[in-house]
Amino acid sequence: MRPMYLALAASLLATTAMPAMAGKADDTLNFATDKEVAVVDPYFSVTRELVIMGHMGWDGLVLFNNKTGEFDPLLATSWEWKSNTEVEFDLREGVVFHDGSTFDADDVVYTINFLADEANGVPAQSVVNWMKSATKIDQYKVRLELVQPFPNAFAYLANEISIMPEGYYENSTIGADGTRDLSKVTPIGTGPYTVSDVRTGKYVNWAKNDQYFADGPKGTPQIGNINFRTIGESNTQLAELMTGGLDWAWDVPKEQALRLEESGQVQVVNEKTLRISYLAFDVDGSSGQDYFTDQKVRAAFAHAINREAIAKELVGPASVAIHSACHPEQFGCSQDVPHYEYDPEKAKALLAEAGYPDGFKFDLYGYREREFTEAVIGDLAAVGIQANLNWLQYSSLLEKVQNGETPVNHMTWGSSSIPDVAAITSHFFSGSSDDPAKDPRTAEALARGDTSVDPEVRKEAYQEALNIIAEEVYWLPMFTYAKYYVFSNDLDFTPTADEIPRLYEASWK
């Protein structure tokens, strides 16, 4: 074991009690992140951890197949579009929830109608507000009605819409602050794993569901237990990986991941994700710093920042620089838009044309991967632009962004792992409080794309919107994110580009 790992392990042993050994011998896959899980619910806890656990504990009607790009039947066995806004599903028979109750149409109708009712307070309304209602046709057949034509319906059904048992939320209440109290609700789904123990903010333990239905696209769970723990310090996570306390971790910083790989004691994989990084500009001057009302200044930023270097040197080999306000692997995300190559001299010339030959000082806001933002600051300083960095928690920064208080913000978006341009470009450029420009041209083009089920019509509309965004530099798209996964040599696990680790598919070698 190299000295760095010895030091980490020694530090861990000196400061914390070691957990039971993880791994193959105990048939327990232990994983950890730095996020606390307050509620084990895929709708009322919108962290990526709950996306992972949501797929472990619950099933949707369909499941996206990363290999084929198609949607496989899950709780539904087949479906038929009756119109652009109505689809009927035949449901799988013989499925039981973790509490032993039988799954049928009543559960689907209850779940969808609960989600569609804004009064029920589901935090991520964009995930559910495209559904109007569900109607029971018979015990194993339902009709889903959409608010309007929505090409991404199946992508959301696969990634976001987990089916709950009828009456699931009846024991919860909505407090004065608008949040739902789920303390009295026991997590119950039909998924391949069931919750066996929870301690709020500390851990969530899962056990294999021996009653899980056979021949479904999720397969049969192989590992007996999958336990999640919150470990705030990344060094502690890495130490436990090296000493056997953990079997799996992700978002490991690049330098540490490469050092771990050298040890040969763990597997290390860098995998692309659907998350992108971007800079958004205060186009209308509402922040009080009006530099960015000038397109030349925004274009100067685009030429000043070496996005390719940040992607490859800091993020990882699976990361790429991008030019459009979307992810290159999303449907409709054309990169055939105006490009702004790294050219510091051109950046200086544009600043001079805009009236700032000596540059200027401005406030830059960020919230994650500080080293990425600091690289941006270094590139800007090289052309005379001085950034005052304001580092906030995500929720605080989002509030400032939506109130128009940030001259420039460096943020990210994961598109809820939806492989379609509508999950990002339409979210940010359709006129909402997240839209930095509120350009009616982009809103109109995106509305055409978002409400058509014709792929060619959609592509043409999105191309128009993406060209406008790039020409005006309302955003500076930066790079795609890539994650470093580190996991036990005993574990058979394959990361996927949609950033939804399918731990329920993992097995021991």
Short mmCIF file of C-alpha atoms in Angstrom, two decimals:
data_model
loop_
_atom_site.label_atom_id
_atom_site.label_comp_id
_atom_site.label_asym_id
_atom_site.label_seq_id
_atom_site.Cartn_x
_atom_site.Cartn_y
_atom_site.Cartn_z
CA MET A 1 0.00 0.00 0.00
CA ARG A 2 1.45 3.40 -0.97
CA PRO A 3 2.23 5.96 1.79
CA MET A 4 -0.73 8.19 0.85
CA TYR A 5 -3.18 5.33 1.37
CA LEU A 6 -1.50 4.29 4.59
CA ALA A 7 -1.87 7.82 5.88
CA LEU A 8 -5.52 7.96 4.89
CA ALA A 9 -6.27 4.61 6.46
CA ALA A 10 -4.38 5.51 9.64
CA SER A 11 -6.28 8.77 9.89
CA LEU A 12 -9.57 6.96 9.49
CA LEU A 13 -8.73 4.36 12.14
CA ALA A 14 -7.66 7.07 14.56
CA THR A 15 -10.83 9.15 14.22
CA THR A 16 -13.73 6.83 13.49
CA ALA A 17 -14.97 3.41 14.35
CA MET A 18 -14.55 1.10 11.39
CA PRO A 19 -17.77 -0.29 9.89
CA ALA A 20 -18.32 -3.96 9.29
CA MET A 21 -16.20 -5.05 6.35
CA ALA A 22 -17.93 -4.54 3.06
CA GLY A 23 -17.91 -6.78 0.10
CA LYS A 24 -18.30 -10.20 -1.33
CA ALA A 25 -17.77 -12.10 1.93
CA ASP A 26 -20.78 -10.42 3.56
CA ASP A 27 -22.78 -10.20 0.31
CA THR A 28 -23.13 -6.47 1.04
CA LEU A 29 -22.31 -3.70 -1.41
CA ASN A 30 -21.55 -0.56 0.61
CA PHE A 31 -21.50 2.76 -1.20
CA ALA A 32 -21.26 6.36 -0.06
CA THR A 33 -21.46 9.95 -1.21
CA ASP A 34 -21.17 13.25 0.66
CA LYS A 35 -24.91 13.96 0.41
CA GLU A 36 -27.31 13.47 3.31
CA VAL A 37 -30.55 11.64 2.53
CA ALA A 38 -33.35 13.21 4.53
CA VAL A 39 -36.26 11.45 2.83
CA VAL A 40 -36.26 8.11 1.01
CA ASP A 41 -38.65 9.17 -1.72
CA PRO A 42 -37.88 9.75 -5.42
CA TYR A 43 -40.32 12.67 -5.67
CA PHE A 44 -39.67 14.62 -2.49
CA SER A 45 -35.90 14.23 -2.41
CA VAL A 46 -34.45 15.39 -5.70
CA THR A 47 -30.80 14.44 -5.16
CA ARG A 48 -28.97 12.11 -7.51
CA GLU A 49 -28.67 9.65 -4.60
CA LEU A 50 -32.45 9.28 -4.64
CA VAL A 51 -32.41 8.79 -8.39
CA ILE A 52 -30.12 5.81 -7.82
CA MET A 53 -32.16 4.48 -4.93
CA GLY A 54 -35.41 5.28 -6.70
CA HIS A 55 -34.51 2.77 -9.41
CA MET A 56 -33.54 0.24 -6.75
CA GLY A 57 -36.76 0.47 -4.76
CA TRP A 58 -39.38 1.42 -7.32
CA ASP A 59 -40.34 0.61 -10.90
CA GLY A 60 -41.88 2.73 -13.61
CA LEU A 61 -44.08 1.70 -16.50
CA VAL A 62 -41.10 1.51 -18.86
CA LEU A 63 -37.30 1.44 -18.65
CA PHE A 64 -34.80 3.06 -21.00
CA ASN A 65 -32.40 0.61 -22.59
CA ASN A 66 -28.96 2.26 -22.88
CA LYS A 67 -27.76 -0.32 -25.38
CA THR A 68 -30.64 -0.10 -27.88
CA GLY A 69 -31.85 3.44 -27.23
CA GLU A 70 -35.39 2.04 -26.95
CA PHE A 71 -37.88 1.79 -24.08
CA ASP A 72 -38.43 -1.67 -22.62
CA PRO A 73 -41.69 -2.75 -20.92
CA LEU A 74 -41.39 -2.73 -17.11
CA LEU A 75 -44.64 -2.45 -15.12
CA ALA A 76 -46.35 -2.02 -18.46
CA THR A 77 -46.19 -4.89 -20.93
CA SER A 78 -47.33 -2.94 -24.01
CA TRP A 79 -48.80 0.42 -25.00
CA GLU A 80 -50.63 2.17 -27.80
CA TRP A 81 -50.86 5.86 -28.64
CA LYS A 82 -54.51 6.74 -29.20
CA SER A 83 -53.71 10.35 -30.13
CA ASN A 84 -50.88 12.86 -29.66
CA THR A 85 -52.01 13.31 -26.06
CA GLU A 86 -53.37 9.89 -25.06
CA VAL A 87 -51.56 6.59 -24.56
CA GLU A 88 -53.00 3.35 -23.16
CA PHE A 89 -50.90 0.84 -21.22
CA ASP A 90 -51.46 -2.85 -20.60
CA LEU A 91 -49.98 -3.67 -17.19
CA ARG A 92 -47.92 -6.56 -15.90
CA GLU A 93 -49.83 -9.05 -13.78
CA GLY A 94 -48.48 -10.90 -10.75
CA VAL A 95 -46.38 -7.99 -9.41
CA VAL A 96 -46.42 -7.32 -5.67
CA PHE A 97 -45.29 -4.33 -3.64
CA HIS A 98 -42.80 -4.73 -0.81
CA ASP A 99 -45.66 -4.80 1.71
CA GLY A 100 -47.26 -7.76 -0.10
CA SER A 101 -50.10 -5.83 -1.76
CA THR A 102 -50.86 -6.55 -5.41
CA PHE A 103 -49.98 -4.06 -8.14
CA ASP A 104 -52.69 -3.08 -10.63
CA ALA A 105 -54.25 -0.12 -12.45
CA ASP A 106 -55.43 1.57 -9.24
CA ASP A 107 -51.80 2.16 -8.22
CA VAL A 108 -50.88 3.73 -11.56
CA VAL A 109 -53.96 5.98 -11.55
CA TYR A 110 -53.32 7.03 -7.95
CA THR A 111 -49.64 7.84 -8.58
CA ILE A 112 -50.13 9.84 -11.75
CA ASN A 113 -53.12 11.81 -10.49
CA PHE A 114 -51.26 12.60 -7.26
CA LEU A 115 -48.24 13.86 -9.19
CA ALA A 116 -50.31 15.84 -11.67
CA ASP A 117 -52.06 17.79 -8.90
CA GLU A 118 -49.82 20.79 -8.22
CA ALA A 119 -51.39 21.16 -4.77
CA ASN A 120 -49.55 18.02 -3.67
CA GLY A 121 -46.28 19.93 -3.78
CA VAL A 122 -43.95 17.71 -5.79
CA PRO A 123 -40.76 19.86 -5.85
CA ALA A 124 -39.65 19.19 -9.44
CA GLN A 125 -42.81 20.28 -11.24
CA SER A 126 -41.18 20.07 -14.67
CA VAL A 127 -40.84 16.32 -14.12
CA VAL A 128 -44.57 15.81 -13.59
CA ASN A 129 -46.52 18.78 -14.98
CA TRP A 130 -46.76 17.36 -18.52
CA MET A 131 -49.24 14.74 -17.27
CA LYS A 132 -52.90 15.74 -17.08
CA SER A 133 -54.47 12.62 -15.57
CA ALA A 134 -54.76 8.84 -15.63
CA THR A 135 -57.92 6.77 -15.98
CA LYS A 136 -58.52 3.12 -15.15
CA ILE A 137 -59.90 1.11 -18.08
CA ASP A 138 -59.83 -2.26 -16.30
CA GLN A 139 -57.74 -3.92 -13.58
CA TYR A 140 -54.64 -4.11 -15.78
CA LYS A 141 -55.16 -1.33 -18.29
CA VAL A 142 -54.87 2.47 -17.90
CA ARG A 143 -55.09 5.55 -20.08
CA LEU A 144 -52.60 8.40 -19.56
CA GLU A 145 -53.65 11.83 -20.84
CA LEU A 146 -51.03 14.50 -21.48
CA VAL A 147 -51.54 18.24 -21.06
CA GLN A 148 -50.33 18.71 -24.64
CA PRO A 149 -48.20 16.74 -27.11
CA PHE A 150 -44.96 15.94 -25.28
CA PRO A 151 -42.29 14.01 -27.20
CA ASN A 152 -40.33 13.23 -24.03
CA ALA A 153 -43.21 11.48 -22.28
CA PHE A 154 -41.57 8.06 -22.33
CA ALA A 155 -38.19 9.41 -21.26
CA TYR A 156 -39.81 10.87 -18.15
CA LEU A 157 -41.89 7.75 -17.56
CA ALA A 158 -38.68 5.72 -17.63
CA ASN A 159 -36.42 7.94 -15.54
CA GLU A 160 -38.70 9.89 -13.23
CA ILE A 161 -42.16 8.34 -12.75
CA SER A 162 -42.05 5.63 -10.10
CA ILE A 163 -45.32 3.88 -9.28
CA MET A 164 -46.46 4.03 -5.66
CA PRO A 165 -49.16 1.88 -4.03
CA GLU A 166 -52.64 3.39 -3.94
CA GLY A 167 -53.02 5.75 -0.98
CA TYR A 168 -49.25 5.89 -0.38
CA TYR A 169 -49.10 9.55 0.67
CA GLU A 170 -52.28 9.62 2.76
CA ASN A 171 -50.34 9.60 6.04
CA SER A 172 -48.24 12.60 5.06
CA THR A 173 -49.15 16.24 5.58
CA ILE A 174 -48.07 19.53 4.03
CA GLY A 175 -46.58 21.99 6.49
CA ALA A 176 -46.95 25.76 6.60
CA ASP A 177 -43.75 26.11 4.56
CA GLY A 178 -45.26 24.04 1.74
CA THR A 179 -43.06 20.98 2.29
CA ARG A 180 -44.53 17.51 2.73
CA ASP A 181 -43.81 15.62 5.95
CA LEU A 182 -42.99 12.03 4.97
CA SER A 183 -41.79 10.94 8.42
CA LYS A 184 -44.78 8.59 8.79
CA VAL A 185 -44.52 7.09 5.30
CA THR A 186 -42.63 3.79 4.98
CA PRO A 187 -40.87 3.48 1.60
CA ILE A 188 -42.78 0.91 -0.47
CA GLY A 189 -42.26 0.09 -4.13
CA THR A 190 -42.14 -2.91 -6.43
CA GLY A 191 -38.41 -2.64 -7.18
CA PRO A 192 -35.62 -5.22 -6.94
CA TYR A 193 -34.54 -3.92 -3.51
CA THR A 194 -36.52 -3.00 -0.41
CA VAL A 195 -35.55 -0.62 2.40
CA SER A 196 -34.43 -2.58 5.47
CA ASP A 197 -33.22 0.27 7.72
CA VAL A 198 -32.95 4.05 7.63
CA ARG A 199 -31.30 6.66 9.79
CA THR A 200 -32.06 10.15 8.51
CA GLY A 201 -28.97 11.90 7.24
CA LYS A 202 -26.75 8.89 8.04
CA TYR A 203 -27.60 5.76 6.08
CA VAL A 204 -30.18 3.83 4.04
CA ASN A 205 -29.90 0.04 3.95
CA TRP A 206 -31.49 -2.07 1.23
CA ALA A 207 -32.15 -5.81 1.01
CA LYS A 208 -32.72 -7.93 -2.08
CA ASN A 209 -36.39 -8.36 -2.94
CA ASP A 210 -36.77 -12.11 -3.29
CA GLN A 211 -40.32 -11.60 -4.62
CA TYR A 212 -39.19 -9.45 -7.55
CA PHE A 213 -40.86 -10.49 -10.77
CA ALA A 214 -38.87 -12.57 -13.23
CA ASP A 215 -38.03 -11.77 -16.86
CA GLY A 216 -38.22 -7.97 -16.48
CA PRO A 217 -35.62 -5.59 -17.98
CA LYS A 218 -34.01 -4.96 -14.57
CA GLY A 219 -33.18 -8.65 -14.24
CA THR A 220 -33.00 -10.58 -11.00
CA PRO A 221 -31.09 -8.88 -8.16
CA GLN A 222 -27.86 -10.73 -7.35
CA ILE A 223 -26.33 -9.00 -4.32
CA GLY A 224 -28.03 -9.61 -0.98
CA ASN A 225 -27.68 -6.12 0.51
CA ILE A 226 -26.85 -2.67 -0.82
CA ASN A 227 -26.15 -0.11 1.90
CA PHE A 228 -25.73 3.63 1.48
CA ARG A 229 -23.90 5.87 3.94
CA THR A 230 -23.24 9.61 4.02
CA ILE A 231 -19.51 10.31 4.33
CA GLY A 232 -18.82 14.02 4.10
CA GLU A 233 -15.06 13.87 3.62
CA SER A 234 -13.78 12.56 0.31
CA ASN A 235 -10.52 11.41 1.93
CA THR A 236 -12.52 9.28 4.34
CA GLN A 237 -14.44 7.74 1.44
CA LEU A 238 -11.17 6.90 -0.32
CA ALA A 239 -9.63 5.48 2.83
CA GLU A 240 -12.61 3.17 3.30
CA LEU A 241 -12.35 2.05 -0.32
CA MET A 242 -8.75 1.06 0.34
CA THR A 243 -9.42 -0.62 3.70
CA GLY A 244 -12.58 -2.52 2.74
CA GLY A 245 -15.25 -0.34 4.37
CA LEU A 246 -16.69 0.67 1.00
CA ASP A 247 -17.14 -1.14 -2.31
CA TRP A 248 -18.26 1.71 -4.55
CA ALA A 249 -17.96 5.50 -4.85
CA TRP A 250 -18.31 8.06 -7.60
CA ASP A 251 -17.48 11.69 -8.26
CA VAL A 252 -13.97 10.93 -7.07
CA PRO A 253 -11.65 13.86 -7.96
CA LYS A 254 -9.48 13.10 -10.97
CA GLU A 255 -6.10 13.26 -9.26
CA GLN A 256 -7.21 10.98 -6.45
CA ALA A 257 -8.87 8.55 -8.85
CA LEU A 258 -5.70 8.20 -10.89
CA ARG A 259 -3.63 7.58 -7.77
CA LEU A 260 -6.08 4.93 -6.64
CA GLU A 261 -5.89 3.31 -10.06
CA GLU A 262 -2.11 3.05 -9.73
CA SER A 263 -2.52 0.99 -6.57
CA GLY A 264 -4.26 -1.82 -8.44
CA GLN A 265 -6.46 -2.43 -5.38
CA VAL A 266 -9.63 -1.00 -6.96
CA GLN A 267 -11.22 -0.50 -10.37
CA VAL A 268 -11.36 3.04 -11.76
CA VAL A 269 -13.57 4.10 -14.68
CA ASN A 270 -14.13 7.56 -16.15
CA GLU A 271 -17.59 7.64 -17.76
CA LYS A 272 -19.43 10.41 -19.56
CA THR A 273 -22.68 11.80 -18.17
CA LEU A 274 -25.56 13.90 -19.51
CA ARG A 275 -24.56 16.80 -17.23
CA ILE A 276 -23.06 19.91 -18.79
CA SER A 277 -21.29 23.00 -17.46
CA TYR A 278 -22.20 26.49 -18.63
CA LEU A 279 -21.74 30.20 -17.98
CA ALA A 280 -24.95 32.27 -18.06
CA PHE A 281 -24.77 36.04 -18.58
CA ASP A 282 -26.88 38.88 -17.22
CA VAL A 283 -28.12 39.95 -20.63
CA ASP A 284 -30.48 42.71 -19.45
CA GLY A 285 -28.25 44.31 -16.78
CA SER A 286 -30.59 43.52 -13.90
CA SER A 287 -27.65 42.65 -11.62
CA GLY A 288 -26.37 46.21 -11.69
CA GLN A 289 -23.29 45.29 -13.74
CA ASP A 290 -24.20 46.04 -17.34
CA TYR A 291 -21.06 44.78 -19.11
CA PHE A 292 -22.89 41.72 -20.35
CA THR A 293 -25.65 43.56 -22.18
CA ASP A 294 -23.07 43.84 -24.98
CA GLN A 295 -22.77 40.75 -27.19
CA LYS A 296 -19.12 41.59 -27.89
CA VAL A 297 -18.27 41.27 -24.21
CA ARG A 298 -20.03 37.91 -24.03
CA ALA A 299 -18.18 36.77 -27.16
CA ALA A 300 -14.91 37.92 -25.62
CA PHE A 301 -15.54 35.59 -22.69
CA ALA A 302 -16.18 32.76 -25.12
CA HIS A 303 -12.83 33.30 -26.84
CA ALA A 304 -10.93 33.84 -23.57
CA ILE A 305 -11.74 30.52 -21.88
CA ASN A 306 -9.89 27.35 -22.88
CA ARG A 307 -12.78 24.94 -22.52
CA GLU A 308 -10.97 22.05 -24.19
CA ALA A 309 -8.13 22.24 -21.67
CA ILE A 310 -10.51 22.34 -18.70
CA ALA A 311 -12.40 19.33 -20.05
CA LYS A 312 -9.39 17.13 -20.63
CA GLU A 313 -7.03 18.27 -17.87
CA LEU A 314 -9.51 18.73 -15.03
CA VAL A 315 -12.69 16.80 -15.77
CA GLY A 316 -11.46 13.58 -17.41
CA PRO A 317 -10.93 11.81 -20.74
CA ALA A 318 -14.66 11.22 -21.26
CA SER A 319 -15.38 14.99 -21.12
CA VAL A 320 -15.60 17.15 -24.26
CA ALA A 321 -15.94 20.88 -24.88
CA ILE A 322 -19.35 21.87 -26.29
CA HIS A 323 -20.73 24.69 -28.41
CA SER A 324 -24.51 24.34 -28.12
CA ALA A 325 -26.72 24.87 -25.06
CA CYS A 326 -27.36 21.14 -24.67
CA HIS A 327 -25.54 17.83 -24.47
CA PRO A 328 -24.20 16.45 -27.78
CA GLU A 329 -25.80 13.06 -27.12
CA GLN A 330 -29.29 14.45 -26.60
CA PHE A 331 -31.78 14.20 -29.42
CA GLY A 332 -31.86 17.47 -31.38
CA CYS A 333 -28.62 18.83 -29.94
CA SER A 334 -26.86 20.00 -33.08
CA GLN A 335 -23.33 21.33 -32.63
CA ASP A 336 -23.62 23.08 -36.02
CA VAL A 337 -23.83 26.54 -34.46
CA PRO A 338 -21.42 29.50 -34.31
CA HIS A 339 -18.22 28.37 -32.57
CA TYR A 340 -15.97 30.52 -30.38
CA GLU A 341 -12.56 28.91 -30.38
CA TYR A 342 -9.99 29.65 -27.69
CA ASP A 343 -8.28 32.84 -28.88
CA PRO A 344 -7.11 35.28 -26.15
CA GLU A 345 -6.01 37.90 -28.68
CA LYS A 346 -9.43 37.95 -30.30
CA ALA A 347 -10.97 38.23 -26.84
CA LYS A 348 -8.83 41.32 -26.12
CA ALA A 349 -9.80 42.85 -29.46
CA LEU A 350 -13.50 42.36 -28.79
CA LEU A 351 -13.15 43.92 -25.33
CA ALA A 352 -11.47 46.95 -26.91
CA GLU A 353 -14.26 47.25 -29.48
CA ALA A 354 -16.78 47.14 -26.65
CA GLY A 355 -14.97 50.00 -24.88
CA TYR A 356 -12.98 48.00 -22.33
CA PRO A 357 -9.38 47.91 -23.64
CA ASP A 358 -8.08 47.49 -20.08
CA GLY A 359 -10.72 44.95 -19.09
CA PHE A 360 -12.98 45.30 -16.06
CA LYS A 361 -13.92 43.71 -12.74
CA PHE A 362 -17.14 41.78 -12.23
CA ASP A 363 -18.85 39.32 -9.86
CA LEU A 364 -18.80 35.65 -10.81
CA TYR A 365 -20.99 33.14 -8.95
CA GLY A 366 -20.45 29.39 -8.63
CA TYR A 367 -21.36 26.41 -6.46
CA ARG A 368 -19.56 23.17 -7.40
CA GLU A 369 -16.11 21.92 -8.48
CA ARG A 370 -14.36 25.10 -7.46
CA GLU A 371 -11.22 24.13 -9.37
CA PHE A 372 -13.19 24.31 -12.64
CA THR A 373 -14.40 27.82 -11.86
CA GLU A 374 -10.92 28.89 -10.77
CA ALA A 375 -9.57 27.73 -14.15
CA VAL A 376 -12.16 30.00 -15.81
CA ILE A 377 -11.03 32.89 -13.61
CA GLY A 378 -7.40 32.31 -14.59
CA ASP A 379 -8.20 32.39 -18.31
CA LEU A 380 -10.22 35.59 -17.93
CA ALA A 381 -7.44 37.27 -15.95
CA ALA A 382 -5.08 36.61 -18.86
CA VAL A 383 -7.14 38.96 -21.05
CA GLY A 384 -7.62 41.63 -18.35
CA ILE A 385 -10.97 40.58 -16.89
CA GLN A 386 -10.89 40.31 -13.09
CA ALA A 387 -13.49 38.08 -11.42
CA ASN A 388 -14.62 38.45 -7.84
CA LEU A 389 -15.72 34.91 -6.94
CA ASN A 390 -18.88 34.42 -4.88
CA TRP A 391 -19.19 30.78 -3.74
CA LEU A 392 -22.66 29.72 -2.57
CA GLN A 393 -24.76 26.66 -1.86
CA TYR A 394 -26.86 25.61 -4.85
CA SER A 395 -30.21 26.69 -3.41
CA SER A 396 -28.91 30.14 -2.48
CA LEU A 397 -27.30 30.64 -5.86
CA LEU A 398 -30.40 29.47 -7.73
CA GLU A 399 -32.48 32.05 -5.87
CA LYS A 400 -30.08 34.83 -6.88
CA VAL A 401 -30.03 33.63 -10.49
CA GLN A 402 -33.80 33.57 -10.72
CA ASN A 403 -33.97 37.05 -9.17
CA GLY A 404 -31.55 38.38 -11.80
CA GLU A 405 -28.84 39.23 -9.25
CA THR A 406 -25.84 37.44 -10.81
CA PRO A 407 -23.75 39.17 -13.52
CA VAL A 408 -22.32 35.78 -14.53
CA ASN A 409 -23.02 32.38 -13.00
CA HIS A 410 -21.08 29.17 -13.55
CA MET A 411 -23.52 26.32 -13.08
CA THR A 412 -24.38 22.83 -14.29
CA TRP A 413 -27.44 20.92 -15.46
CA GLY A 414 -28.00 17.18 -15.58
CA SER A 415 -31.27 17.14 -17.59
CA SER A 416 -32.70 14.53 -15.19
CA SER A 417 -30.73 12.11 -17.40
CA ILE A 418 -33.27 12.71 -20.20
CA PRO A 419 -31.56 12.16 -23.59
CA ASP A 420 -33.41 14.97 -25.35
CA VAL A 421 -32.62 18.63 -25.96
CA ALA A 422 -35.98 19.66 -24.51
CA ALA A 423 -34.73 18.61 -21.06
CA ILE A 424 -32.18 21.43 -21.06
CA THR A 425 -32.54 24.04 -23.82
CA SER A 426 -36.31 24.28 -23.42
CA HIS A 427 -35.94 24.53 -19.66
CA PHE A 428 -33.56 27.50 -19.86
CA PHE A 429 -34.73 29.44 -22.91
CA SER A 430 -38.53 29.31 -22.94
CA GLY A 431 -39.07 32.48 -20.91
CA SER A 432 -39.06 31.14 -17.32
CA SER A 433 -37.19 32.65 -14.37
CA ASP A 434 -34.21 30.47 -15.38
CA ASP A 435 -34.03 32.12 -18.82
CA PRO A 436 -31.22 34.72 -18.87
CA ALA A 437 -32.38 36.35 -22.12
CA LYS A 438 -36.15 35.83 -22.45
CA ASP A 439 -35.81 36.12 -26.21
CA PRO A 440 -39.24 35.48 -27.80
CA ARG A 441 -37.53 33.99 -30.84
CA THR A 442 -36.04 31.11 -28.86
CA ALA A 443 -39.25 30.61 -26.88
CA GLU A 444 -41.30 30.34 -30.08
CA ALA A 445 -38.89 27.94 -31.78
CA LEU A 446 -38.63 25.74 -28.70
CA ALA A 447 -42.42 25.64 -28.31
CA ARG A 448 -42.65 24.29 -31.87
CA GLY A 449 -40.13 21.59 -31.09
CA ASP A 450 -41.59 20.70 -27.72
CA THR A 451 -45.15 20.19 -28.97
CA SER A 452 -44.45 18.20 -32.13
CA VAL A 453 -44.09 14.44 -32.37
CA ASP A 454 -42.44 14.69 -35.80
CA PRO A 455 -38.66 14.20 -35.31
CA GLU A 456 -37.75 16.34 -38.33
CA VAL A 457 -39.97 19.23 -37.23
CA ARG A 458 -38.40 19.04 -33.79
CA LYS A 459 -34.82 19.02 -35.11
CA GLU A 460 -35.49 22.05 -37.32
CA ALA A 461 -37.07 24.02 -34.48
CA TYR A 462 -34.29 23.20 -32.02
CA GLN A 463 -31.63 24.09 -34.59
CA GLU A 464 -33.19 27.54 -34.94
CA ALA A 465 -33.21 28.12 -31.19
CA LEU A 466 -29.66 26.83 -30.67
CA ASN A 467 -28.35 29.10 -33.43
CA ILE A 468 -29.90 32.16 -31.79
CA ILE A 469 -28.48 31.28 -28.38
CA ALA A 470 -25.00 30.74 -29.84
CA GLU A 471 -25.03 33.86 -32.04
CA GLU A 472 -26.09 36.05 -29.13
CA VAL A 473 -23.93 34.16 -26.58
CA TYR A 474 -26.73 34.19 -24.02
CA TRP A 475 -24.90 31.19 -22.55
CA LEU A 476 -21.37 29.99 -22.96
CA PRO A 477 -21.70 26.18 -23.06
CA MET A 478 -18.52 24.85 -21.44
CA PHE A 479 -18.06 21.08 -21.37
CA THR A 480 -19.75 17.79 -20.65
CA TYR A 481 -19.22 16.30 -17.22
CA ALA A 482 -17.57 12.96 -16.68
CA LYS A 483 -17.46 11.03 -13.43
CA TYR A 484 -14.73 8.92 -11.98
CA TYR A 485 -16.13 5.71 -10.49
CA VAL A 486 -13.98 3.75 -8.05
CA PHE A 487 -15.12 0.31 -6.95
CA SER A 488 -13.96 -3.01 -5.57
CA ASN A 489 -12.03 -5.46 -7.71
CA ASP A 490 -14.62 -8.04 -6.59
CA LEU A 491 -17.51 -6.08 -8.08
CA ASP A 492 -18.93 -6.51 -11.57
CA PHE A 493 -20.41 -3.07 -12.36
CA THR A 494 -20.76 -1.09 -15.59
CA PRO A 495 -21.32 2.70 -15.50
CA THR A 496 -23.72 4.23 -18.03
CA ALA A 497 -23.74 7.64 -19.69
CA ASP A 498 -27.13 8.63 -18.28
CA GLU A 499 -25.58 9.06 -14.80
CA ILE A 500 -27.95 6.53 -13.25
CA PRO A 501 -25.75 3.83 -11.72
CA ARG A 502 -27.69 0.60 -11.96
CA LEU A 503 -26.51 -0.92 -8.71
CA TYR A 504 -29.41 -3.36 -8.88
CA GLU A 505 -27.62 -4.96 -11.85
CA ALA A 506 -24.29 -5.34 -10.02
CA SER A 507 -22.93 -8.73 -8.99
CA TRP A 508 -19.84 -10.24 -7.42
CA LYS A 509 -17.15 -11.67 -9.66
#
